[in-house]
Amino acid sequence: MNFTGLGPYKWKYKVDRKLTDEERLNYLDKGKKASEDICDELSVVRINGTYLELVDRWYADKGHAVVYGVVGAVPAFAIALMSINAVPDVNGVAATSLIAVAIFLMAVFCFAFLYLVHFEAFRKTHYPIRLNRKNRTVYAFLPEGDIVRASWDDLFVCKCRNYVPLMGREFYDIRAHVLDKDGVTVRETFALGYPYFGDEERLSPLWEYIRSYMEDDKGVKKNYEATKLCMPVSERREGVYFGIVRGFGIAAFSPFIAQTLMSPIWAVIVWGRLIAMYTSRVPRWPQKVEAECKVDDNDPWRKDWRDNSKFTFIEGPWPVIWFLIGSAIAITAIYLTITSIANAM
């Protein structure tokens, strides 16, 4: 997963700076059609004639940080315990000091990995972005807890890339910058959209989906018809059933091979996703924002999770079956690993 913008330090968006040459080069023109096709990339929470609400760039991959953090913290904790148990059997100041250093380092590693868990857990279930077509305003929740309010017409939108060494590839997203009065200083940043797995070739249809809603006369109707599935997180937590389907969704292109063979891995990721969801708070828009985004009672373009069609057997029950099987396999593997470590201690 790409954690850009979600955490502190190197992951945090850089603000209070000038626009870079690359950002200027990759500027996305709101008035120019970007693609013949449009695609929402499963990012829509709800759509209507007043506003379009989207999930954040980290929602699709939620659960990865929890899993990575736990996987890193457990070995560090185990090594620290083994080192503590070895202290009574050690003679000499040098050996004791070496073990003390090892315990300290493992404690630091354990804390660092547990902090990675906090990237997703004990925060918000997601960070919605709302684009109001009528008053030309964009609202966005930030991971730090603030809400950005900016004029759509004044936003500097561009294609951005981030290289992730662990994955050995670049990930792309649609980035929005709130600029100062000078038009070149970035004061705030958030992501407007994130294509599947950060693929560059899928970014243009996603941008066209967002752009056309705000700019085109028939954008609402076109987007309404193109939106087939809304994310069920509108003022509620994502349910367990949908969480499983979403977690296994990355392998939906190959349900009989990828979802089955990789089920233990996807199952663990889903457990991480559930932990992240059910330890976090549901974001609530302030009353002022809700008042500015009031939807007409007779709006024909309303759509949210309540309008979703039922999943087919392959889309829904199939991932659930392999989640249960994958969980059983993963639990067995974890149990055998812990038993081996305990015996070694």
mmCIF file of C-alpha atoms in Angstrom:
data_model
loop_
_atom_site.group_PDB
_atom_site.id
_atom_site.type_symbol
_atom_site.label_atom_id
_atom_site.label_comp_id
_atom_site.label_asym_id
_atom_site.label_seq_id
_atom_site.Cartn_x
_atom_site.Cartn_y
_atom_site.Cartn_z
ATOM 1 C CA MET A 1 0.000 0.000 0.000
ATOM 2 C CA ASN A 2 1.021 3.596 -0.635
ATOM 3 C CA PHE A 3 0.663 5.608 2.603
ATOM 4 C CA THR A 4 1.461 9.000 1.036
ATOM 5 C CA GLY A 5 -0.458 11.727 2.861
ATOM 6 C CA LEU A 6 -1.741 9.438 5.611
ATOM 7 C CA GLY A 7 1.111 9.505 8.115
ATOM 8 C CA PRO A 8 3.668 11.955 9.497
ATOM 9 C CA TYR A 9 7.254 12.636 8.492
ATOM 10 C CA LYS A 10 8.069 11.402 4.986
ATOM 11 C CA TRP A 11 4.457 10.371 4.303
ATOM 12 C CA LYS A 12 2.993 13.797 5.006
ATOM 13 C CA TYR A 13 2.051 16.066 2.116
ATOM 14 C CA LYS A 14 4.527 18.928 1.811
ATOM 15 C CA VAL A 15 2.844 22.326 2.190
ATOM 16 C CA ASP A 16 3.966 25.953 2.602
ATOM 17 C CA ARG A 17 6.096 25.589 -0.522
ATOM 18 C CA LYS A 18 6.077 26.573 -4.175
ATOM 19 C CA LEU A 19 4.503 24.448 -6.883
ATOM 20 C CA THR A 20 7.089 22.182 -8.476
ATOM 21 C CA ASP A 21 7.865 22.048 -12.196
ATOM 22 C CA GLU A 22 6.509 18.499 -12.301
ATOM 23 C CA GLU A 23 3.196 19.589 -10.786
ATOM 24 C CA ARG A 24 2.907 22.393 -13.346
ATOM 25 C CA LEU A 25 3.703 19.950 -16.144
ATOM 26 C CA ASN A 26 1.048 17.482 -14.928
ATOM 27 C CA TYR A 27 -1.643 20.123 -14.371
ATOM 28 C CA LEU A 28 -5.169 18.823 -15.013
ATOM 29 C CA ASP A 29 -7.327 21.384 -16.810
ATOM 30 C CA LYS A 30 -10.876 21.449 -15.397
ATOM 31 C CA GLY A 31 -12.256 22.855 -18.626
ATOM 32 C CA LYS A 32 -10.664 20.253 -20.902
ATOM 33 C CA LYS A 33 -12.048 16.787 -21.527
ATOM 34 C CA ALA A 34 -9.531 14.252 -20.252
ATOM 35 C CA SER A 35 -10.926 10.981 -21.611
ATOM 36 C CA GLU A 36 -13.693 9.561 -23.758
ATOM 37 C CA ASP A 37 -14.453 7.112 -20.952
ATOM 38 C CA ILE A 38 -15.399 7.787 -17.348
ATOM 39 C CA CYS A 39 -14.900 5.487 -14.381
ATOM 40 C CA ASP A 40 -15.527 6.088 -10.686
ATOM 41 C CA GLU A 41 -13.017 3.395 -9.575
ATOM 42 C CA LEU A 42 -15.393 2.329 -6.782
ATOM 43 C CA SER A 43 -14.839 5.621 -4.995
ATOM 44 C CA VAL A 44 -18.369 7.056 -4.814
ATOM 45 C CA VAL A 45 -20.172 7.302 -1.476
ATOM 46 C CA ARG A 46 -23.192 9.101 -2.893
ATOM 47 C CA ILE A 47 -24.178 11.252 -5.831
ATOM 48 C CA ASN A 48 -27.040 13.675 -6.415
ATOM 49 C CA GLY A 49 -27.770 16.899 -8.247
ATOM 50 C CA THR A 50 -26.105 18.994 -5.540
ATOM 51 C CA TYR A 51 -22.901 17.172 -4.660
ATOM 52 C CA LEU A 52 -20.700 14.178 -5.320
ATOM 53 C CA GLU A 53 -19.108 12.500 -2.290
ATOM 54 C CA LEU A 54 -16.013 10.312 -2.671
ATOM 55 C CA VAL A 55 -13.885 8.163 -0.397
ATOM 56 C CA ASP A 56 -10.229 8.964 0.242
ATOM 57 C CA ARG A 57 -7.220 7.507 -1.581
ATOM 58 C CA TRP A 58 -6.466 5.063 1.274
ATOM 59 C CA TYR A 59 -9.929 3.532 1.605
ATOM 60 C CA ALA A 60 -9.488 0.811 -1.025
ATOM 61 C CA ASP A 61 -6.337 -0.576 0.621
ATOM 62 C CA LYS A 62 -7.436 -0.139 4.226
ATOM 63 C CA GLY A 63 -6.137 -2.912 6.450
ATOM 64 C CA HIS A 64 -2.612 -3.090 5.060
ATOM 65 C CA ALA A 65 -1.082 -0.751 7.643
ATOM 66 C CA VAL A 66 -2.654 -2.715 10.496
ATOM 67 C CA VAL A 67 -1.313 -6.007 9.145
ATOM 68 C CA TYR A 68 2.164 -4.658 8.355
ATOM 69 C CA GLY A 69 2.353 -3.111 11.802
ATOM 70 C CA VAL A 70 1.331 -6.282 13.627
ATOM 71 C CA VAL A 71 3.586 -8.480 11.494
ATOM 72 C CA GLY A 72 6.524 -6.228 12.332
ATOM 73 C CA ALA A 73 5.699 -5.705 16.017
ATOM 74 C CA VAL A 74 5.171 -9.359 16.959
ATOM 75 C CA PRO A 75 8.686 -10.597 16.012
ATOM 76 C CA ALA A 76 10.263 -7.545 17.670
ATOM 77 C CA PHE A 77 8.275 -8.222 20.830
ATOM 78 C CA ALA A 78 9.192 -11.920 20.748
ATOM 79 C CA ILE A 79 12.905 -11.163 20.366
ATOM 80 C CA ALA A 80 12.698 -8.698 23.244
ATOM 81 C CA LEU A 81 11.100 -11.367 25.468
ATOM 82 C CA MET A 82 13.715 -13.938 24.478
ATOM 83 C CA SER A 83 16.434 -11.423 25.331
ATOM 84 C CA ILE A 84 14.875 -10.703 28.719
ATOM 85 C CA ASN A 85 14.673 -14.434 29.474
ATOM 86 C CA ALA A 86 18.350 -14.794 28.581
ATOM 87 C CA VAL A 87 19.525 -12.148 31.052
ATOM 88 C CA PRO A 88 19.809 -14.487 34.124
ATOM 89 C CA ASP A 89 22.028 -16.877 32.157
ATOM 90 C CA VAL A 90 24.462 -14.210 30.974
ATOM 91 C CA ASN A 91 27.716 -13.436 32.750
ATOM 92 C CA GLY A 92 29.815 -10.336 32.235
ATOM 93 C CA VAL A 93 29.100 -6.664 31.806
ATOM 94 C CA ALA A 94 29.710 -6.705 28.044
ATOM 95 C CA ALA A 95 27.224 -9.519 27.364
ATOM 96 C CA THR A 96 24.623 -7.988 29.652
ATOM 97 C CA SER A 97 25.036 -4.611 27.977
ATOM 98 C CA LEU A 98 24.664 -6.222 24.552
ATOM 99 C CA ILE A 99 21.398 -7.856 25.572
ATOM 100 C CA ALA A 100 20.185 -4.569 27.087
ATOM 101 C CA VAL A 101 20.867 -2.822 23.801
ATOM 102 C CA ALA A 102 19.018 -5.586 21.918
ATOM 103 C CA ILE A 103 16.011 -5.242 24.220
ATOM 104 C CA PHE A 104 15.993 -1.468 23.751
ATOM 105 C CA LEU A 105 16.220 -1.729 19.958
ATOM 106 C CA MET A 106 13.443 -4.317 19.786
ATOM 107 C CA ALA A 107 11.275 -2.112 22.005
ATOM 108 C CA VAL A 108 11.853 0.798 19.604
ATOM 109 C CA PHE A 109 11.024 -1.382 16.593
ATOM 110 C CA CYS A 110 7.911 -2.681 18.332
ATOM 111 C CA PHE A 111 6.722 0.859 19.085
ATOM 112 C CA ALA A 112 7.427 1.972 15.496
ATOM 113 C CA PHE A 113 5.423 -0.902 14.022
ATOM 114 C CA LEU A 114 2.555 -0.358 16.442
ATOM 115 C CA TYR A 115 2.519 3.286 15.374
ATOM 116 C CA LEU A 116 2.093 2.027 11.803
ATOM 117 C CA VAL A 117 -1.071 0.282 13.004
ATOM 118 C CA HIS A 118 -2.313 3.716 14.102
ATOM 119 C CA PHE A 119 -2.110 4.908 10.498
ATOM 120 C CA GLU A 120 -5.491 3.206 10.046
ATOM 121 C CA ALA A 121 -6.770 2.141 13.463
ATOM 122 C CA PHE A 122 -8.230 4.422 16.156
ATOM 123 C CA ARG A 123 -8.720 7.277 13.691
ATOM 124 C CA LYS A 124 -11.585 7.766 11.191
ATOM 125 C CA THR A 125 -13.181 5.026 9.118
ATOM 126 C CA HIS A 126 -12.482 7.102 6.015
ATOM 127 C CA TYR A 127 -11.827 10.705 4.962
ATOM 128 C CA PRO A 128 -14.612 11.790 2.605
ATOM 129 C CA ILE A 129 -14.354 14.432 -0.095
ATOM 130 C CA ARG A 130 -17.470 16.311 -1.143
ATOM 131 C CA LEU A 131 -17.718 18.306 -4.383
ATOM 132 C CA ASN A 132 -20.667 20.714 -4.431
ATOM 133 C CA ARG A 133 -21.660 21.412 -8.009
ATOM 134 C CA LYS A 134 -24.024 24.249 -7.167
ATOM 135 C CA ASN A 135 -21.830 26.467 -5.000
ATOM 136 C CA ARG A 136 -18.583 25.334 -6.698
ATOM 137 C CA THR A 137 -17.017 24.304 -3.387
ATOM 138 C CA VAL A 138 -14.949 21.279 -2.381
ATOM 139 C CA TYR A 139 -14.858 19.974 1.184
ATOM 140 C CA ALA A 140 -12.379 17.363 2.372
ATOM 141 C CA PHE A 141 -11.593 15.630 5.649
ATOM 142 C CA LEU A 142 -7.882 15.470 6.407
ATOM 143 C CA PRO A 143 -6.190 12.682 8.421
ATOM 144 C CA GLU A 144 -5.040 15.301 10.943
ATOM 145 C CA GLY A 145 -8.684 15.976 11.796
ATOM 146 C CA ASP A 146 -9.262 19.271 9.976
ATOM 147 C CA ILE A 147 -11.734 19.896 7.171
ATOM 148 C CA VAL A 148 -10.557 21.779 4.103
ATOM 149 C CA ARG A 149 -12.998 24.054 2.310
ATOM 150 C CA ALA A 150 -11.880 25.410 -1.057
ATOM 151 C CA SER A 151 -13.270 26.880 -4.255
ATOM 152 C CA TRP A 152 -13.348 24.327 -7.056
ATOM 153 C CA ASP A 153 -12.383 26.998 -9.567
ATOM 154 C CA ASP A 154 -9.316 28.021 -7.538
ATOM 155 C CA LEU A 155 -7.995 24.521 -6.811
ATOM 156 C CA PHE A 156 -4.797 23.535 -8.574
ATOM 157 C CA VAL A 157 -5.350 19.932 -9.634
ATOM 158 C CA CYS A 158 -2.557 17.771 -10.997
ATOM 159 C CA LYS A 159 -1.417 14.214 -11.547
ATOM 160 C CA CYS A 160 1.110 13.153 -8.916
ATOM 161 C CA ARG A 161 3.296 10.085 -8.604
ATOM 162 C CA ASN A 162 4.956 8.392 -5.664
ATOM 163 C CA TYR A 163 7.622 5.715 -5.903
ATOM 164 C CA VAL A 164 7.224 2.923 -3.335
ATOM 165 C CA PRO A 165 10.517 1.004 -2.966
ATOM 166 C CA LEU A 166 8.836 -2.001 -1.345
ATOM 167 C CA MET A 167 6.582 -2.415 -4.385
ATOM 168 C CA GLY A 168 9.235 -1.399 -6.894
ATOM 169 C CA ARG A 169 6.857 0.841 -8.830
ATOM 170 C CA GLU A 170 5.220 4.244 -8.980
ATOM 171 C CA PHE A 171 1.680 4.957 -7.809
ATOM 172 C CA TYR A 172 -0.386 7.830 -9.225
ATOM 173 C CA ASP A 173 -3.221 9.895 -7.788
ATOM 174 C CA ILE A 174 -5.184 13.061 -8.498
ATOM 175 C CA ARG A 175 -3.855 15.714 -6.143
ATOM 176 C CA ALA A 176 -5.574 19.008 -5.262
ATOM 177 C CA HIS A 177 -3.602 21.978 -3.930
ATOM 178 C CA VAL A 178 -5.108 24.965 -2.147
ATOM 179 C CA LEU A 179 -2.916 27.895 -3.180
ATOM 180 C CA ASP A 180 -2.146 31.165 -1.466
ATOM 181 C CA LYS A 181 -3.148 34.494 -3.026
ATOM 182 C CA ASP A 182 0.108 34.530 -4.979
ATOM 183 C CA GLY A 183 -1.107 31.515 -6.987
ATOM 184 C CA VAL A 184 2.099 29.522 -6.531
ATOM 185 C CA THR A 185 2.415 28.734 -2.798
ATOM 186 C CA VAL A 186 0.778 25.489 -1.641
ATOM 187 C CA ARG A 187 -1.081 25.982 1.652
ATOM 188 C CA GLU A 188 -3.033 22.690 1.827
ATOM 189 C CA THR A 189 -3.106 19.427 -0.100
ATOM 190 C CA PHE A 190 -5.480 16.482 -0.410
ATOM 191 C CA ALA A 191 -6.115 13.728 -2.944
ATOM 192 C CA LEU A 192 -9.249 14.010 -5.068
ATOM 193 C CA GLY A 193 -9.028 10.518 -6.514
ATOM 194 C CA TYR A 194 -7.002 7.333 -6.600
ATOM 195 C CA PRO A 195 -7.212 4.844 -9.499
ATOM 196 C CA TYR A 196 -7.068 1.091 -8.992
ATOM 197 C CA PHE A 197 -3.647 0.156 -7.603
ATOM 198 C CA GLY A 198 -2.419 3.639 -8.502
ATOM 199 C CA ASP A 199 -2.269 2.763 -12.217
ATOM 200 C CA GLU A 200 -1.481 5.762 -14.395
ATOM 201 C CA GLU A 201 -3.568 4.617 -17.368
ATOM 202 C CA ARG A 202 -6.711 4.514 -15.186
ATOM 203 C CA LEU A 203 -6.246 8.017 -13.840
ATOM 204 C CA SER A 204 -7.670 9.931 -16.830
ATOM 205 C CA PRO A 205 -11.114 8.205 -16.822
ATOM 206 C CA LEU A 206 -11.346 8.816 -13.075
ATOM 207 C CA TRP A 207 -10.426 12.468 -13.471
ATOM 208 C CA GLU A 208 -12.961 12.809 -16.282
ATOM 209 C CA TYR A 209 -15.619 11.355 -13.968
ATOM 210 C CA ILE A 210 -14.854 14.028 -11.343
ATOM 211 C CA ARG A 211 -14.300 16.867 -13.814
ATOM 212 C CA SER A 212 -17.429 16.213 -15.869
ATOM 213 C CA TYR A 213 -19.640 16.188 -12.768
ATOM 214 C CA MET A 214 -18.499 19.685 -11.873
ATOM 215 C CA GLU A 215 -18.129 21.152 -15.354
ATOM 216 C CA ASP A 216 -20.440 19.535 -17.915
ATOM 217 C CA ASP A 217 -24.114 20.402 -18.346
ATOM 218 C CA LYS A 218 -25.014 16.718 -18.523
ATOM 219 C CA GLY A 219 -22.349 15.656 -16.045
ATOM 220 C CA VAL A 220 -24.780 14.725 -13.271
ATOM 221 C CA LYS A 221 -26.868 12.485 -15.516
ATOM 222 C CA LYS A 222 -23.791 10.882 -17.096
ATOM 223 C CA ASN A 223 -22.153 10.181 -13.752
ATOM 224 C CA TYR A 224 -25.382 8.927 -12.207
ATOM 225 C CA GLU A 225 -25.717 6.357 -14.970
ATOM 226 C CA ALA A 226 -22.035 5.391 -14.768
ATOM 227 C CA THR A 227 -22.114 4.838 -11.000
ATOM 228 C CA LYS A 228 -22.971 1.186 -10.426
ATOM 229 C CA LEU A 229 -21.845 0.664 -6.837
ATOM 230 C CA CYS A 230 -21.733 3.156 -3.962
ATOM 231 C CA MET A 231 -19.473 2.556 -0.966
ATOM 232 C CA PRO A 232 -21.651 1.845 2.110
ATOM 233 C CA VAL A 233 -19.937 4.317 4.428
ATOM 234 C CA SER A 234 -22.386 7.195 4.362
ATOM 235 C CA GLU A 235 -22.689 8.095 8.067
ATOM 236 C CA ARG A 236 -22.023 4.450 8.964
ATOM 237 C CA ARG A 237 -19.225 1.931 9.229
ATOM 238 C CA GLU A 238 -18.514 -0.440 6.405
ATOM 239 C CA GLY A 239 -20.195 -3.776 7.210
ATOM 240 C CA VAL A 240 -18.307 -7.049 7.620
ATOM 241 C CA TYR A 241 -19.824 -8.552 4.472
ATOM 242 C CA PHE A 242 -18.880 -5.611 2.280
ATOM 243 C CA GLY A 243 -15.483 -5.399 3.970
ATOM 244 C CA ILE A 244 -14.738 -8.979 2.900
ATOM 245 C CA VAL A 245 -15.903 -8.323 -0.644
ATOM 246 C CA ARG A 246 -13.860 -5.100 -0.814
ATOM 247 C CA GLY A 247 -10.785 -6.755 0.665
ATOM 248 C CA PHE A 248 -10.891 -9.622 -1.828
ATOM 249 C CA GLY A 249 -11.843 -7.183 -4.590
ATOM 250 C CA ILE A 250 -8.218 -6.589 -5.578
ATOM 251 C CA ALA A 251 -8.233 -10.156 -6.941
ATOM 252 C CA ALA A 252 -11.758 -10.032 -8.395
ATOM 253 C CA PHE A 253 -10.275 -10.290 -11.903
ATOM 254 C CA SER A 254 -9.478 -13.959 -11.120
ATOM 255 C CA PRO A 255 -11.921 -15.341 -8.532
ATOM 256 C CA PHE A 256 -11.105 -18.998 -9.166
ATOM 257 C CA ILE A 257 -7.326 -18.652 -9.089
ATOM 258 C CA ALA A 258 -6.125 -15.459 -7.399
ATOM 259 C CA GLN A 259 -8.853 -15.302 -4.738
ATOM 260 C CA THR A 260 -8.497 -18.997 -3.893
ATOM 261 C CA LEU A 261 -4.724 -19.442 -3.962
ATOM 262 C CA MET A 262 -4.082 -16.121 -2.192
ATOM 263 C CA SER A 263 -7.021 -16.439 0.226
ATOM 264 C CA PRO A 264 -4.876 -16.672 3.407
ATOM 265 C CA ILE A 265 -3.184 -13.377 2.508
ATOM 266 C CA TRP A 266 -6.419 -11.596 1.546
ATOM 267 C CA ALA A 267 -8.101 -12.977 4.687
ATOM 268 C CA VAL A 268 -5.403 -11.474 6.914
ATOM 269 C CA ILE A 269 -5.740 -8.135 5.091
ATOM 270 C CA VAL A 270 -9.519 -8.242 5.631
ATOM 271 C CA TRP A 271 -9.003 -8.827 9.362
ATOM 272 C CA GLY A 272 -6.747 -5.777 9.362
ATOM 273 C CA ARG A 273 -9.454 -3.852 7.515
ATOM 274 C CA LEU A 274 -12.089 -4.862 10.058
ATOM 275 C CA ILE A 275 -9.838 -3.842 12.953
ATOM 276 C CA ALA A 276 -9.231 -0.471 11.291
ATOM 277 C CA MET A 277 -12.936 0.074 10.640
ATOM 278 C CA TYR A 278 -14.279 -0.988 14.019
ATOM 279 C CA THR A 279 -11.713 0.885 16.122
ATOM 280 C CA SER A 280 -12.263 4.146 14.229
ATOM 281 C CA ARG A 281 -14.900 6.859 14.323
ATOM 282 C CA VAL A 282 -17.357 7.591 11.527
ATOM 283 C CA PRO A 283 -16.715 11.094 10.097
ATOM 284 C CA ARG A 284 -19.580 13.555 10.407
ATOM 285 C CA TRP A 285 -19.902 16.704 8.317
ATOM 286 C CA PRO A 286 -20.524 19.898 10.315
ATOM 287 C CA GLN A 287 -24.057 21.294 10.184
ATOM 288 C CA LYS A 288 -22.813 24.278 8.192
ATOM 289 C CA VAL A 289 -21.512 21.999 5.436
ATOM 290 C CA GLU A 290 -24.734 19.968 5.444
ATOM 291 C CA ALA A 291 -26.746 23.179 5.150
ATOM 292 C CA GLU A 292 -24.677 24.291 2.157
ATOM 293 C CA CYS A 293 -25.123 20.866 0.563
ATOM 294 C CA LYS A 294 -28.871 20.491 1.065
ATOM 295 C CA VAL A 295 -30.336 18.169 -1.574
ATOM 296 C CA ASP A 296 -33.675 18.902 -3.238
ATOM 297 C CA ASP A 297 -36.478 16.598 -2.100
ATOM 298 C CA ASN A 298 -37.406 15.749 -5.686
ATOM 299 C CA ASP A 299 -33.821 15.272 -6.901
ATOM 300 C CA PRO A 300 -33.951 12.519 -9.571
ATOM 301 C CA TRP A 301 -30.196 11.911 -9.425
ATOM 302 C CA ARG A 302 -29.915 10.628 -5.854
ATOM 303 C CA LYS A 303 -27.924 7.455 -5.404
ATOM 304 C CA ASP A 304 -26.125 5.871 -2.459
ATOM 305 C CA TRP A 305 -25.448 2.408 -0.988
ATOM 306 C CA ARG A 306 -29.177 1.752 -0.573
ATOM 307 C CA ASP A 307 -29.465 1.654 -4.361
ATOM 308 C CA ASN A 308 -26.753 -0.976 -4.845
ATOM 309 C CA SER A 309 -27.726 -4.170 -6.622
ATOM 310 C CA LYS A 310 -27.249 -7.473 -4.811
ATOM 311 C CA PHE A 311 -23.931 -9.182 -5.385
ATOM 312 C CA THR A 312 -23.871 -12.281 -7.532
ATOM 313 C CA PHE A 313 -22.558 -15.526 -6.026
ATOM 314 C CA ILE A 314 -19.078 -14.886 -7.443
ATOM 315 C CA GLU A 315 -19.076 -11.247 -6.295
ATOM 316 C CA GLY A 316 -20.326 -11.843 -2.738
ATOM 317 C CA PRO A 317 -20.682 -15.334 -1.228
ATOM 318 C CA TRP A 318 -17.608 -16.665 -3.072
ATOM 319 C CA PRO A 319 -15.160 -14.222 -1.405
ATOM 320 C CA VAL A 320 -16.833 -14.916 1.965
ATOM 321 C CA ILE A 321 -16.277 -18.662 1.565
ATOM 322 C CA TRP A 322 -12.612 -18.160 0.755
ATOM 323 C CA PHE A 323 -12.272 -15.612 3.533
ATOM 324 C CA LEU A 324 -13.345 -18.285 6.007
ATOM 325 C CA ILE A 325 -11.047 -20.888 4.449
ATOM 326 C CA GLY A 326 -8.164 -18.435 4.204
ATOM 327 C CA SER A 327 -8.703 -17.361 7.829
ATOM 328 C CA ALA A 328 -8.535 -20.975 8.989
ATOM 329 C CA ILE A 329 -5.291 -21.521 7.089
ATOM 330 C CA ALA A 330 -3.783 -18.269 8.381
ATOM 331 C CA ILE A 331 -4.788 -18.976 11.994
ATOM 332 C CA THR A 332 -3.259 -22.444 11.788
ATOM 333 C CA ALA A 333 -0.015 -21.040 10.368
ATOM 334 C CA ILE A 334 0.117 -18.321 13.051
ATOM 335 C CA TYR A 335 -0.548 -20.871 15.813
ATOM 336 C CA LEU A 336 2.228 -23.181 14.608
ATOM 337 C CA THR A 337 4.621 -20.223 14.347
ATOM 338 C CA ILE A 338 3.855 -18.982 17.863
ATOM 339 C CA THR A 339 4.183 -22.511 19.258
ATOM 340 C CA SER A 340 7.598 -22.903 17.623
ATOM 341 C CA ILE A 341 8.764 -19.552 19.037
ATOM 342 C CA ALA A 342 7.442 -20.439 22.516
ATOM 343 C CA ASN A 343 9.250 -23.788 22.441
ATOM 344 C CA ALA A 344 12.465 -22.052 21.382
ATOM 345 C CA MET A 345 12.204 -19.725 24.365
#
